[in-house]
mmCIF file of C-alpha atoms and ligand atoms in Angstrom:
data_model
loop_
_atom_site.group_PDB
_atom_site.id
_atom_site.type_symbol
_atom_site.label_atom_id
_atom_site.label_comp_id
_atom_site.label_asym_id
_atom_site.label_seq_id
_atom_site.Cartn_x
_atom_site.Cartn_y
_atom_site.Cartn_z
ATOM 1 C CA MET A 7 -113.690 -31.638 127.979
ATOM 2 C CA THR A 8 -117.258 -30.477 127.665
ATOM 3 C CA SER A 9 -118.759 -27.198 128.913
ATOM 4 C CA THR A 10 -121.592 -25.624 128.473
ATOM 5 C CA GLY A 11 -120.489 -22.917 130.330
ATOM 6 C CA ALA A 12 -118.011 -21.805 127.639
ATOM 7 C CA GLY A 13 -115.390 -19.432 129.785
ATOM 8 C CA ALA A 14 -117.358 -16.744 131.517
ATOM 9 C CA GLY A 15 -120.055 -17.509 133.597
ATOM 10 C CA PRO A 16 -120.106 -19.082 137.075
ATOM 11 C CA VAL A 17 -118.213 -23.021 136.979
ATOM 12 C CA ILE A 18 -121.482 -25.350 137.929
ATOM 13 C CA ASP A 19 -120.785 -28.429 138.580
ATOM 14 C CA LEU A 20 -123.821 -30.641 139.674
ATOM 15 C CA HIS A 21 -122.666 -34.591 140.254
ATOM 16 C CA THR A 22 -119.694 -35.559 142.643
ATOM 17 C CA HIS A 23 -119.409 -37.994 145.582
ATOM 18 C CA SER A 24 -117.597 -37.938 148.993
ATOM 19 C CA SER A 25 -117.231 -40.850 151.414
ATOM 20 C CA VAL A 26 -120.619 -40.618 152.528
ATOM 21 C CA SER A 27 -120.945 -43.077 149.657
ATOM 22 C CA ASP A 28 -117.823 -44.143 147.073
ATOM 23 C CA GLY A 29 -116.187 -41.008 146.767
ATOM 24 C CA THR A 30 -112.283 -40.492 148.316
ATOM 25 C CA GLU A 31 -112.896 -37.632 150.458
ATOM 26 C CA THR A 32 -115.075 -36.514 153.419
ATOM 27 C CA PRO A 33 -117.817 -34.340 152.306
ATOM 28 C CA ARG A 34 -115.648 -31.458 153.961
ATOM 29 C CA GLU A 35 -112.469 -32.116 152.134
ATOM 30 C CA LEU A 36 -114.881 -32.236 148.853
ATOM 31 C CA VAL A 37 -116.178 -28.910 149.311
ATOM 32 C CA ALA A 38 -112.822 -27.615 149.689
ATOM 33 C CA ALA A 39 -111.467 -29.543 146.496
ATOM 34 C CA ALA A 40 -113.824 -27.736 144.685
ATOM 35 C CA ALA A 41 -113.354 -24.408 145.699
ATOM 36 C CA ALA A 42 -109.747 -25.332 145.118
ATOM 37 C CA ALA A 43 -110.673 -26.113 141.663
ATOM 38 C CA GLY A 44 -112.428 -23.062 141.007
ATOM 39 C CA VAL A 45 -115.808 -24.968 141.256
ATOM 40 C CA ASP A 46 -118.688 -21.879 141.779
ATOM 41 C CA VAL A 47 -121.513 -24.149 142.663
ATOM 42 C CA LEU A 48 -120.915 -27.496 143.354
ATOM 43 C CA ALA A 49 -123.697 -30.330 144.169
ATOM 44 C CA ILE A 50 -122.710 -33.510 146.474
ATOM 45 C CA THR A 51 -125.017 -36.189 145.284
ATOM 46 C CA ASP A 52 -123.808 -39.399 147.090
ATOM 47 C CA HIS A 53 -125.358 -42.763 145.848
ATOM 48 C CA ASP A 54 -128.967 -43.022 147.901
ATOM 49 C CA THR A 55 -127.847 -41.280 151.234
ATOM 50 C CA VAL A 56 -127.997 -37.428 152.271
ATOM 51 C CA ALA A 57 -125.902 -38.307 155.305
ATOM 52 C CA GLY A 58 -122.811 -35.994 153.681
ATOM 53 C CA TRP A 59 -125.445 -32.963 153.440
ATOM 54 C CA ASP A 60 -124.575 -31.239 156.801
ATOM 55 C CA ASP A 61 -120.997 -31.448 156.829
ATOM 56 C CA ALA A 62 -120.987 -30.059 153.182
ATOM 57 C CA ALA A 63 -123.109 -27.413 153.792
ATOM 58 C CA ASP A 64 -121.116 -26.279 156.885
ATOM 59 C CA ALA A 65 -118.129 -26.211 154.630
ATOM 60 C CA ALA A 66 -119.817 -24.525 151.448
ATOM 61 C CA ARG A 67 -120.188 -21.469 153.774
ATOM 62 C CA ARG A 68 -116.603 -22.041 155.269
ATOM 63 C CA HIS A 69 -115.335 -21.996 151.276
ATOM 64 C CA GLY A 70 -117.604 -19.702 149.762
ATOM 65 C CA VAL A 71 -119.066 -22.236 147.559
ATOM 66 C CA SER A 72 -122.723 -22.306 146.791
ATOM 67 C CA LEU A 73 -123.769 -26.116 147.518
ATOM 68 C CA VAL A 74 -126.699 -27.915 145.674
ATOM 69 C CA ARG A 75 -127.842 -30.644 148.044
ATOM 70 C CA GLY A 76 -128.763 -34.110 146.330
ATOM 71 C CA ILE A 77 -128.464 -37.882 145.888
ATOM 72 C CA GLU A 78 -128.086 -40.370 143.033
ATOM 73 C CA ILE A 79 -130.359 -43.173 143.362
ATOM 74 C CA SER A 80 -129.667 -46.416 141.767
ATOM 75 C CA CYS A 81 -132.730 -47.430 140.063
ATOM 76 C CA ALA A 82 -133.143 -51.110 139.001
ATOM 77 C CA TRP A 83 -133.883 -51.215 135.190
ATOM 78 C CA ARG A 84 -133.785 -54.881 132.766
ATOM 79 C CA TYR A 85 -131.302 -56.261 134.696
ATOM 80 C CA SER A 86 -128.781 -53.052 134.842
ATOM 81 C CA SER A 87 -128.895 -49.940 136.919
ATOM 82 C CA ILE A 88 -130.363 -46.485 135.967
ATOM 83 C CA HIS A 89 -128.722 -43.291 138.421
ATOM 84 C CA LEU A 90 -131.713 -40.735 138.791
ATOM 85 C CA LEU A 91 -130.187 -37.565 140.944
ATOM 86 C CA GLY A 92 -132.731 -36.080 142.753
ATOM 87 C CA TYR A 93 -131.371 -32.193 143.797
ATOM 88 C CA LEU A 94 -132.927 -30.488 146.920
ATOM 89 C CA THR A 95 -135.502 -33.135 148.023
ATOM 90 C CA ASP A 96 -136.492 -32.509 151.525
ATOM 91 C CA PRO A 97 -134.163 -34.940 153.842
ATOM 92 C CA ASP A 98 -137.374 -35.565 156.166
ATOM 93 C CA ASP A 99 -139.753 -37.072 153.554
ATOM 94 C CA LEU A 100 -140.615 -40.379 154.778
ATOM 95 C CA PRO A 101 -141.219 -42.263 151.850
ATOM 96 C CA LEU A 102 -138.000 -41.388 150.146
ATOM 97 C CA ALA A 103 -136.105 -42.090 153.040
ATOM 98 C CA HIS A 104 -137.371 -45.135 153.777
ATOM 99 C CA GLU A 105 -136.595 -46.469 150.136
ATOM 100 C CA LEU A 106 -132.841 -44.986 150.463
ATOM 101 C CA ALA A 107 -132.800 -47.195 153.651
ATOM 102 C CA ARG A 108 -133.947 -50.224 151.613
ATOM 103 C CA ALA A 109 -131.303 -49.729 149.131
ATOM 104 C CA ARG A 110 -128.381 -48.967 151.556
ATOM 105 C CA ASP A 111 -129.728 -52.433 153.804
ATOM 106 C CA SER A 112 -129.427 -54.243 150.706
ATOM 107 C CA ARG A 113 -126.415 -52.993 149.387
ATOM 108 C CA SER A 114 -124.223 -54.963 152.600
ATOM 109 C CA THR A 115 -125.996 -58.167 151.982
ATOM 110 C CA ARG A 116 -125.323 -57.789 148.294
ATOM 111 C CA LEU A 117 -121.467 -57.049 148.816
ATOM 112 C CA GLN A 118 -120.912 -59.792 151.231
ATOM 113 C CA ARG A 119 -122.463 -62.349 148.261
ATOM 114 C CA MET A 120 -119.967 -60.617 145.558
ATOM 115 C CA VAL A 121 -117.350 -61.426 148.254
ATOM 116 C CA GLU A 122 -118.240 -64.456 148.883
ATOM 117 C CA LEU A 123 -117.998 -65.576 145.308
ATOM 118 C CA MET A 124 -115.146 -64.305 144.559
ATOM 119 C CA ALA A 125 -112.919 -65.457 147.849
ATOM 120 C CA ALA A 126 -114.075 -69.143 146.530
ATOM 121 C CA ASP A 127 -112.849 -68.411 143.321
ATOM 122 C CA GLY A 128 -109.762 -67.694 144.829
ATOM 123 C CA ILE A 129 -109.432 -63.618 144.721
ATOM 124 C CA PRO A 130 -107.487 -63.053 147.931
ATOM 125 C CA LEU A 131 -110.720 -60.964 149.994
ATOM 126 C CA THR A 132 -112.683 -61.268 152.899
ATOM 127 C CA TYR A 133 -115.707 -59.187 154.041
ATOM 128 C CA ALA A 134 -114.097 -57.495 156.974
ATOM 129 C CA GLU A 135 -111.341 -56.243 154.795
ATOM 130 C CA VAL A 136 -114.523 -54.522 152.763
ATOM 131 C CA GLU A 137 -116.216 -53.412 155.771
ATOM 132 C CA THR A 138 -112.525 -51.274 156.819
ATOM 133 C CA GLN A 139 -113.159 -49.631 153.316
ATOM 134 C CA VAL A 140 -117.023 -48.340 154.146
ATOM 135 C CA ALA A 141 -117.145 -45.245 156.356
ATOM 136 C CA PRO A 142 -119.193 -45.433 159.039
ATOM 137 C CA GLY A 143 -122.847 -44.997 157.872
ATOM 138 C CA ALA A 144 -122.036 -44.893 154.322
ATOM 139 C CA THR A 145 -123.656 -46.128 151.638
ATOM 140 C CA ALA A 146 -121.475 -49.321 150.487
ATOM 141 C CA GLY A 147 -120.629 -50.219 146.726
ATOM 142 C CA ARG A 148 -118.427 -52.250 144.790
ATOM 143 C CA PRO A 149 -115.769 -49.451 144.617
ATOM 144 C CA HIS A 150 -115.551 -50.661 148.169
ATOM 145 C CA ILE A 151 -114.008 -53.968 147.466
ATOM 146 C CA ALA A 152 -112.006 -52.778 144.703
ATOM 147 C CA ASP A 153 -110.449 -50.342 147.795
ATOM 148 C CA ALA A 154 -110.065 -53.488 149.579
ATOM 149 C CA LEU A 155 -108.224 -54.967 146.919
ATOM 150 C CA ILE A 156 -105.523 -52.048 146.479
ATOM 151 C CA ALA A 157 -105.359 -51.965 150.321
ATOM 152 C CA ASN A 158 -104.292 -55.351 150.433
ATOM 153 C CA GLY A 159 -101.957 -54.925 147.556
ATOM 154 C CA THR A 160 -103.817 -57.435 144.741
ATOM 155 C CA ILE A 161 -104.560 -54.097 142.636
ATOM 156 C CA ARG A 162 -103.428 -50.568 141.900
ATOM 157 C CA HIS A 163 -106.479 -48.911 140.735
ATOM 158 C CA ARG A 164 -110.630 -49.329 141.390
ATOM 159 C CA ASP A 165 -110.582 -49.245 137.270
ATOM 160 C CA GLU A 166 -108.663 -52.970 137.412
ATOM 161 C CA ALA A 167 -110.879 -54.544 139.765
ATOM 162 C CA PHE A 168 -113.753 -53.402 137.629
ATOM 163 C CA ARG A 169 -112.398 -54.586 134.465
ATOM 164 C CA GLN A 170 -111.432 -58.047 135.799
ATOM 165 C CA TRP A 171 -114.019 -58.819 138.672
ATOM 166 C CA LEU A 172 -116.531 -56.225 139.408
ATOM 167 C CA GLY A 173 -118.332 -54.730 135.820
ATOM 168 C CA ASP A 174 -122.174 -55.607 135.152
ATOM 169 C CA ASP A 175 -121.532 -58.507 133.345
ATOM 170 C CA SER A 176 -119.003 -60.573 135.799
ATOM 171 C CA PRO A 177 -120.023 -63.839 137.516
ATOM 172 C CA TYR A 178 -119.580 -62.455 140.455
ATOM 173 C CA TYR A 179 -122.080 -59.900 140.035
ATOM 174 C CA VAL A 180 -124.574 -59.537 142.551
ATOM 175 C CA GLY A 181 -127.663 -57.129 142.204
ATOM 176 C CA HIS A 182 -129.396 -55.011 145.215
ATOM 177 C CA TYR A 183 -132.677 -53.924 145.875
ATOM 178 C CA ALA A 184 -133.472 -50.543 143.846
ATOM 179 C CA PRO A 185 -136.418 -49.067 143.088
ATOM 180 C CA ASP A 186 -137.686 -48.856 139.886
ATOM 181 C CA PRO A 187 -136.617 -45.685 137.557
ATOM 182 C CA VAL A 188 -140.177 -44.347 137.522
ATOM 183 C CA ARG A 189 -141.095 -44.758 141.109
ATOM 184 C CA ALA A 190 -138.377 -42.436 142.042
ATOM 185 C CA VAL A 191 -139.088 -39.840 140.036
ATOM 186 C CA GLU A 192 -142.411 -39.922 141.477
ATOM 187 C CA LEU A 193 -140.252 -40.104 145.121
ATOM 188 C CA VAL A 194 -138.097 -37.515 144.189
ATOM 189 C CA ARG A 195 -141.236 -34.958 142.808
ATOM 190 C CA ALA A 196 -143.029 -36.105 146.148
ATOM 191 C CA ALA A 197 -140.506 -34.904 148.200
ATOM 192 C CA GLY A 198 -140.063 -31.833 146.500
ATOM 193 C CA GLY A 199 -137.368 -32.471 144.831
ATOM 194 C CA VAL A 200 -135.597 -32.343 141.347
ATOM 195 C CA PRO A 201 -135.210 -35.711 139.617
ATOM 196 C CA VAL A 202 -132.505 -35.397 136.103
ATOM 197 C CA VAL A 203 -131.126 -38.626 134.963
ATOM 198 C CA ALA A 204 -127.282 -39.275 135.390
ATOM 199 C CA HIS A 205 -125.442 -40.593 132.295
ATOM 200 C CA PRO A 206 -128.511 -41.639 130.829
ATOM 201 C CA PHE A 207 -126.601 -43.093 127.611
ATOM 202 C CA THR A 208 -123.677 -45.136 129.687
ATOM 203 C CA ARG A 209 -123.241 -48.059 128.307
ATOM 204 C CA THR A 210 -124.716 -51.033 130.485
ATOM 205 C CA ARG A 211 -125.935 -54.748 130.265
ATOM 206 C CA SER A 212 -129.254 -53.631 128.932
ATOM 207 C CA GLY A 213 -127.907 -50.686 126.316
ATOM 208 C CA GLY A 214 -128.801 -47.980 128.062
ATOM 209 C CA LEU A 215 -131.733 -45.946 128.496
ATOM 210 C CA ASP A 216 -134.778 -46.286 126.095
ATOM 211 C CA GLU A 217 -136.725 -43.588 125.036
ATOM 212 C CA ALA A 218 -139.874 -45.232 125.813
ATOM 213 C CA LEU A 219 -138.764 -45.377 129.384
ATOM 214 C CA VAL A 220 -137.942 -41.397 129.614
ATOM 215 C CA GLU A 221 -141.142 -41.198 128.282
ATOM 216 C CA ARG A 222 -142.625 -42.706 131.107
ATOM 217 C CA MET A 223 -140.284 -40.663 133.602
ATOM 218 C CA TYR A 224 -141.258 -37.624 131.984
ATOM 219 C CA ALA A 225 -144.928 -38.190 132.609
ATOM 220 C CA ALA A 226 -143.955 -39.016 136.149
ATOM 221 C CA GLY A 227 -142.012 -35.606 136.687
ATOM 222 C CA LEU A 228 -138.636 -35.696 135.108
ATOM 223 C CA VAL A 229 -136.948 -32.553 134.822
ATOM 224 C CA GLY A 230 -133.702 -33.476 133.037
ATOM 225 C CA LEU A 231 -130.914 -35.508 131.232
ATOM 226 C CA GLU A 232 -127.602 -35.360 132.355
ATOM 227 C CA ALA A 233 -125.518 -35.185 128.861
ATOM 228 C CA TYR A 234 -122.839 -33.376 129.557
ATOM 229 C CA HIS A 235 -120.317 -36.664 131.001
ATOM 230 C CA ARG A 236 -117.165 -38.080 130.864
ATOM 231 C CA ASP A 237 -119.340 -41.408 129.494
ATOM 232 C CA HIS A 238 -121.098 -39.703 126.814
ATOM 233 C CA GLY A 239 -119.506 -39.369 122.941
ATOM 234 C CA ARG A 240 -120.653 -36.716 120.706
ATOM 235 C CA ALA A 241 -123.450 -39.096 119.440
ATOM 236 C CA GLU A 242 -124.884 -39.699 123.023
ATOM 237 C CA VAL A 243 -125.082 -35.666 123.756
ATOM 238 C CA GLU A 244 -126.514 -35.417 120.340
ATOM 239 C CA ARG A 245 -129.361 -38.267 121.263
ATOM 240 C CA ALA A 246 -129.874 -36.682 124.929
ATOM 241 C CA THR A 247 -130.366 -33.297 123.443
ATOM 242 C CA ALA A 248 -132.710 -34.151 120.369
ATOM 243 C CA LEU A 249 -134.696 -36.292 123.418
ATOM 244 C CA ALA A 250 -135.008 -33.035 125.713
ATOM 245 C CA ASP A 251 -135.555 -30.696 122.817
ATOM 246 C CA ARG A 252 -138.971 -33.393 121.942
ATOM 247 C CA LEU A 253 -139.548 -33.530 125.282
ATOM 248 C CA GLY A 254 -138.756 -29.877 127.119
ATOM 249 C CA LEU A 255 -136.044 -31.571 129.576
ATOM 250 C CA VAL A 256 -133.181 -29.260 130.380
ATOM 251 C CA LEU A 257 -129.653 -30.680 129.485
ATOM 252 C CA THR A 258 -127.167 -30.622 132.618
ATOM 253 C CA GLY A 259 -123.599 -31.298 132.785
ATOM 254 C CA SER A 260 -121.502 -32.666 135.636
ATOM 255 C CA SER A 261 -118.181 -34.486 136.197
ATOM 256 C CA ASP A 262 -119.235 -37.037 138.778
ATOM 257 C CA TYR A 263 -116.398 -36.903 140.645
ATOM 258 C CA HIS A 264 -115.109 -39.286 143.039
ATOM 259 C CA GLY A 265 -112.025 -38.197 144.646
ATOM 260 C CA GLU A 266 -109.002 -40.403 143.333
ATOM 261 C CA GLY A 267 -111.517 -43.182 142.969
ATOM 262 C CA LYS A 268 -112.144 -42.385 139.332
ATOM 263 C CA ARG A 269 -110.714 -40.087 136.515
ATOM 264 C CA ASN A 270 -112.911 -37.776 136.706
ATOM 265 C CA ARG A 271 -111.878 -34.050 137.771
ATOM 266 C CA LEU A 272 -113.920 -31.460 139.364
ATOM 267 C CA GLY A 273 -115.491 -29.142 137.096
ATOM 268 C CA GLU A 274 -114.652 -30.949 133.609
ATOM 269 C CA ASN A 275 -118.386 -30.760 132.576
ATOM 270 C CA THR A 276 -120.502 -28.002 133.865
ATOM 271 C CA THR A 277 -124.114 -26.736 133.775
ATOM 272 C CA ALA A 278 -125.442 -23.593 132.523
ATOM 273 C CA PRO A 279 -126.917 -21.025 134.895
ATOM 274 C CA GLU A 280 -130.056 -20.676 133.614
ATOM 275 C CA VAL A 281 -130.393 -24.628 133.765
ATOM 276 C CA LEU A 282 -129.493 -24.373 137.571
ATOM 277 C CA ASP A 283 -132.385 -21.661 137.860
ATOM 278 C CA ALA A 284 -134.853 -24.034 136.200
ATOM 279 C CA ILE A 285 -133.989 -26.738 138.559
ATOM 280 C CA GLU A 286 -134.210 -24.341 141.602
ATOM 281 C CA ALA A 287 -137.512 -23.060 140.500
ATOM 282 C CA ALA A 288 -138.826 -26.737 139.680
ATOM 283 C CA SER A 289 -138.324 -27.493 143.344
ATOM 284 C CA SER A 290 -140.541 -27.047 146.282
ATOM 285 C CA GLY A 291 -138.192 -24.721 147.925
ATOM 286 C CA VAL A 292 -137.814 -26.751 151.130
ATOM 287 C CA THR A 293 -134.328 -27.479 150.994
ATOM 288 C CA GLU A 294 -132.371 -24.596 149.585
ATOM 289 C CA VAL A 295 -128.984 -23.675 147.563
ATOM 290 C CA VAL A 296 -126.958 -23.417 150.226
ATOM 291 C CA ARG A 297 -125.166 -19.494 149.373
ATOM 292 C CA PRO A 298 -121.880 -18.172 151.286
HETATM 293 P P1 AMP B 13 -122.350 -49.988 142.975
HETATM 294 O O1 AMP B 13 -123.130 -49.063 142.981
HETATM 295 O O2 AMP B 13 -122.339 -50.655 143.813
HETATM 296 O O3 AMP B 13 -123.262 -50.493 141.896
HETATM 297 O O4 AMP B 13 -121.226 -49.343 141.708
HETATM 298 C C1 AMP B 13 -121.373 -48.491 141.157
HETATM 299 C C2 AMP B 13 -120.336 -47.711 141.342
HETATM 300 O O5 AMP B 13 -119.099 -48.306 140.742
HETATM 301 C C3 AMP B 13 -120.343 -46.101 140.182
HETATM 302 O O6 AMP B 13 -120.758 -45.372 140.886
HETATM 303 C C4 AMP B 13 -118.802 -46.119 139.948
HETATM 304 O O7 AMP B 13 -118.537 -44.758 140.710
HETATM 305 C C5 AMP B 13 -118.179 -46.905 140.667
HETATM 306 N N1 AMP B 13 -117.324 -47.564 139.356
HETATM 307 C C6 AMP B 13 -117.660 -48.035 137.895
HETATM 308 N N2 AMP B 13 -117.005 -48.691 137.170
HETATM 309 C C7 AMP B 13 -115.879 -47.951 137.775
HETATM 310 C C8 AMP B 13 -114.748 -48.009 137.243
HETATM 311 N N3 AMP B 13 -114.018 -48.497 136.161
HETATM 312 N N4 AMP B 13 -113.571 -47.443 137.758
HETATM 313 C C9 AMP B 13 -114.210 -46.608 138.820
HETATM 314 N N5 AMP B 13 -115.222 -46.726 139.644
HETATM 315 C C10 AMP B 13 -116.092 -47.628 138.698
HETATM 316 FE FE1 FE B 14 -119.919 -43.910 142.526
HETATM 317 FE FE1 FE B 15 -123.958 -42.593 138.526
HETATM 318 ZN ZN1 ZN B 16 -122.318 -40.579 140.548
#
């Protein structure tokens, strides 16, 4: 566990998922779980959608938790996916909303193709089974294929599906439409939001983010890097710290909680209060932090 908060201050967890994307709890359940886990400030950051914001905000007021409304945008970069967190964007900003809708549509087609490839190879699975795992209006992703395989008794945990069939290197992997990372930074900024690269040095097919790309994202308005994350070891944290120092970026820490879908626990990594202040100050103010 890595904590930037070091005990005394508020517990600030700026990256979590609900059933509006690939988390297993509804936005209300997510907020309740955060309150029970002692999280003081929670960000809801579902993949490519703001559909959980209203329920999460309502629940945050009831539970006395502060809520940062955000999204996690999948971006296409050299045959793999870079994830960009966008905090406090204007949900009515049309260019961003359009881009997210385009990505969500393409994700459904892509899951259908992955299921066809898997089924043709004898893996017991239909697209109808996958569809029943996706909440109405939610962003569909590979974890929902895993959930269908859990439901029909083929496997026990999402992890097994990712190891065997769903990884980025799998022959069944099919990509989906996703914006370029620099364009995504521009879209978040133009929507008044604050862009932070999620788990920048997670190992991917492209070997993770390269520094030249971060510099281009910085020039487009990037504000921070998520350094403290379960996918980062000490070397990755040091790399993020050096890069942030050089460019003047803030460092965040978060759980990337997905309910039962991943082993990540709420509050296992946290963000310093002054970094949250910097994120709020960098936003346009159209979408505010919900405070109880
Ligand atoms: P997709 O958005 O369809 O490309 O799927 C990527 C998502 O799968 C990520 O956001 C993760 O939440 C999830 N994921 C990746 N690896 C694993 C794993 N080993 N176990 C559970 N979930 C995973
Ligand atoms: Fe996810
Ligand atoms: Fe991510
Ligand atoms: Zn995430």
